[in-house]
Short mmCIF file of C-alpha atoms in Angstrom, two decimals:
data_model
loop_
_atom_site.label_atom_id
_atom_site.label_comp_id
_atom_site.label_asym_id
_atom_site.label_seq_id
_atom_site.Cartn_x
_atom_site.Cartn_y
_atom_site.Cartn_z
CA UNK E 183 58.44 78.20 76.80
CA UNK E 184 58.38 76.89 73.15
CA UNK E 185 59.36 74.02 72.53
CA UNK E 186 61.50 75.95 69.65
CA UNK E 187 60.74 79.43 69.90
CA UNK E 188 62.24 80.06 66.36
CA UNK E 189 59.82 77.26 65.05
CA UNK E 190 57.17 79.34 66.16
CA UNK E 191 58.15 82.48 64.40
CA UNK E 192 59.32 84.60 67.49
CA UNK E 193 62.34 86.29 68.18
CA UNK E 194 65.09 83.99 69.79
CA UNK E 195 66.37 85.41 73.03
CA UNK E 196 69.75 84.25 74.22
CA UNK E 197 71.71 85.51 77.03
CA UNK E 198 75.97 85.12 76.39
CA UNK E 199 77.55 85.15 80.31
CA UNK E 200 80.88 85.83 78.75
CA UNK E 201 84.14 87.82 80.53
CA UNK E 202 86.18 88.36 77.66
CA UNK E 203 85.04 91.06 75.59
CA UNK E 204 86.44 89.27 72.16
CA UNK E 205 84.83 86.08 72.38
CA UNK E 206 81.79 88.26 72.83
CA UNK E 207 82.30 89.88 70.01
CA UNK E 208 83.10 86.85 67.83
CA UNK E 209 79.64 85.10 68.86
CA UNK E 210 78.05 88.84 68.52
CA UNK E 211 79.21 88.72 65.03
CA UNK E 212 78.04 85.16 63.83
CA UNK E 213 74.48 85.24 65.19
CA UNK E 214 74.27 89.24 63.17
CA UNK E 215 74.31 86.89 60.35
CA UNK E 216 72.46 84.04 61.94
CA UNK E 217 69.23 82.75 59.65
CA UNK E 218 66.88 82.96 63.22
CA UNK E 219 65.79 86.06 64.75
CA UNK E 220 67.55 86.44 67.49
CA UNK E 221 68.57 88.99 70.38
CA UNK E 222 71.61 88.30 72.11
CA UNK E 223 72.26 89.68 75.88
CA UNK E 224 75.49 89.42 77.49
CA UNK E 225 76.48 89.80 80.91
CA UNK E 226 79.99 89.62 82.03
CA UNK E 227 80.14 87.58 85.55
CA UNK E 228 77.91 85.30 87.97
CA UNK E 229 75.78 88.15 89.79
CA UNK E 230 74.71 89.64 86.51
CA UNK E 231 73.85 86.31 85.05
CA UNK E 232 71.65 85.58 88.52
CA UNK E 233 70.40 88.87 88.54
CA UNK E 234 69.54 88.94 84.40
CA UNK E 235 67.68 85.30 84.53
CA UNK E 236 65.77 86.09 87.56
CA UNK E 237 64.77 89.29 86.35
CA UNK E 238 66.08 91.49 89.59
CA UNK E 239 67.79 94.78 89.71
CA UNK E 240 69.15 96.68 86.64
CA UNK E 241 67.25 93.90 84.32
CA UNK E 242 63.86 94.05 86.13
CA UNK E 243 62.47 94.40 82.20
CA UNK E 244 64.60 91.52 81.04
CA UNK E 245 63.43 88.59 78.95
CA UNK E 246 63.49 85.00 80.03
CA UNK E 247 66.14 83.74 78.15
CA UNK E 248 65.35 80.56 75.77
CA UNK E 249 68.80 79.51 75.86
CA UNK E 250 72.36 80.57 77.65
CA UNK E 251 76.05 80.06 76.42
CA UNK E 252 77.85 79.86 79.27
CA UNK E 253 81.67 80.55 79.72
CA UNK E 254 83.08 78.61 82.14
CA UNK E 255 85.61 80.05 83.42
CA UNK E 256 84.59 83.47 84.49
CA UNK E 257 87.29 85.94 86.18
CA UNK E 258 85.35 85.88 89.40
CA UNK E 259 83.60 82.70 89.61
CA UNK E 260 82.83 79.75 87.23
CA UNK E 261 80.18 78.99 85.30
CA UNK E 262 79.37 75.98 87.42
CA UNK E 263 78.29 78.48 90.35
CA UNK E 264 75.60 79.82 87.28
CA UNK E 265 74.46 76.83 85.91
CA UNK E 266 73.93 74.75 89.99
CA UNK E 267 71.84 78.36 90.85
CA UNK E 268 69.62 77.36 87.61
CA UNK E 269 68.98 74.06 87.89
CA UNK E 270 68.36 73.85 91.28
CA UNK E 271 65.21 76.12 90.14
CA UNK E 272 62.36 75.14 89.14
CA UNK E 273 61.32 78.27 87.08
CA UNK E 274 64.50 78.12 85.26
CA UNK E 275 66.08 74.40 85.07
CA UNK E 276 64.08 74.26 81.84
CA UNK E 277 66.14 76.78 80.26
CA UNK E 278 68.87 74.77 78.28
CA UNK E 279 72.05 75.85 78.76
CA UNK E 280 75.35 75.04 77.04
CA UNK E 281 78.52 75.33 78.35
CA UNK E 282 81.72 77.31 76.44
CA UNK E 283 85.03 75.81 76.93
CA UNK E 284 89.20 76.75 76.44
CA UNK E 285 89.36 72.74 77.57
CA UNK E 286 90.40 70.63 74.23
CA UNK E 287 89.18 67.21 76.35
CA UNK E 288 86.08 68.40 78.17
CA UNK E 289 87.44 66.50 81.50
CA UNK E 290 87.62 69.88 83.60
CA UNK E 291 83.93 69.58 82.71
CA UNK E 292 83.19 65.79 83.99
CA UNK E 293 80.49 66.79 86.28
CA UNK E 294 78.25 69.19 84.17
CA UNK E 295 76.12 65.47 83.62
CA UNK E 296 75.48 65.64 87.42
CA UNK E 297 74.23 69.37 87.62
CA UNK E 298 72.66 68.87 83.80
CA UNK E 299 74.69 71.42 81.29
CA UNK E 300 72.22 70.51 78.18
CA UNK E 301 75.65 70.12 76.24
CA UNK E 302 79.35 71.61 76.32
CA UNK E 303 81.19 73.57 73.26
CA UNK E 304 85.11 73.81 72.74
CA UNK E 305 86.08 77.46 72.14
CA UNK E 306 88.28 76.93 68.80
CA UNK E 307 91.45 79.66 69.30
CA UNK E 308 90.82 81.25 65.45
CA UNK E 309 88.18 83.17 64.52
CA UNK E 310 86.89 81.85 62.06
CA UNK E 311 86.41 78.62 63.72
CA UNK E 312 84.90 80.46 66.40
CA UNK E 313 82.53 81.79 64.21
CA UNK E 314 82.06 78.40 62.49
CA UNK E 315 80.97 77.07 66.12
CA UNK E 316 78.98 79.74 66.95
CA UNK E 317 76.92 79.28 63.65
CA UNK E 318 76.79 75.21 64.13
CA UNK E 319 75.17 76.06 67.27
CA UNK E 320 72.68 78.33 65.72
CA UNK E 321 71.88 75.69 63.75
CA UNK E 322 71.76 72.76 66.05
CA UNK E 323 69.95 74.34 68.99
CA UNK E 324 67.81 76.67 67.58
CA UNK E 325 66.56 75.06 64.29
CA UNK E 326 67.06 71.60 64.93
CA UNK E 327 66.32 70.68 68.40
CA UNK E 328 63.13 70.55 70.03
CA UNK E 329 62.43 70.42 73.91
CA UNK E 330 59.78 68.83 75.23
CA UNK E 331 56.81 70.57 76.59
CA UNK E 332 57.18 71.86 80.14
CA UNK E 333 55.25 69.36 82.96
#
């Protein structure tokens, strides 16, 4: 992987794992407008995410993803479930992933440290501060952060 594939003049690929279809739309809308190339995937629960980032079944011809927002509270399952299957991998615990939040204080989210989230987001409840977020990230994580060379 890059160590910023939008440095390197590539299309961005970033995979949403997101179960409510209006949050997916909000972040949908902000990265249409986003300043990086980017194509955004989203899947809706924990087998698709699985399935999508290891390349199996109905997304055999998937890309890696360079990055994944992660909601973490899925219908189903939680996003801890997701992110515990990909770091415990060595072909994928390089993939950053950030965690998406309805928590204000982050404390339902005290052990992401132990099973590495690269960072966690509050969802804001308007949307344009959803928006705002979404386009904060784009900024921070795909233009301004650089990860170090794989090992």
């Amino acid at each position: 992987m890059d160590s910023n594939p939008s440095a390197s003049g590539r299309e961005v690929e970033i995979l949403l794992v997101e179960d409510n279809p209006g949050d997916a739309r909000l972040v949908k809308e902000a990265l249409a407008d986003a300043h990086i190339v980017n194509t955004l995937h989203v899947v809706t629960d924990r087998e698709e995410a699985l399935d999508f980032i290891n390349q199996r079944d109905e997304f055999t011809d998937a890309p890696k993803p360079d990055i994944v927002l992660l909601d973490w509270y899925l219908l189903r399952s939680t996003g801890e479930a997701i992110l515990r299957a990909m770091k415990s991998d060595s072909e994928l615990c390089h993939i950053p992933v950030i965690v998406l939040t309805g928590s204000e204080t982050g404390a339902d989210l005290i052990d992401t440290s132990e099973i590495r989230a690269n960072a966690y987001l509050t969802k804001p409840v308007g949307p344009d501060d959803f928006i705002a977020l979404v386009r904060s990230f784009e900024f921070f994580w795909l233009t301004v952060v650089r990860s170090p060379p794989e090992l």
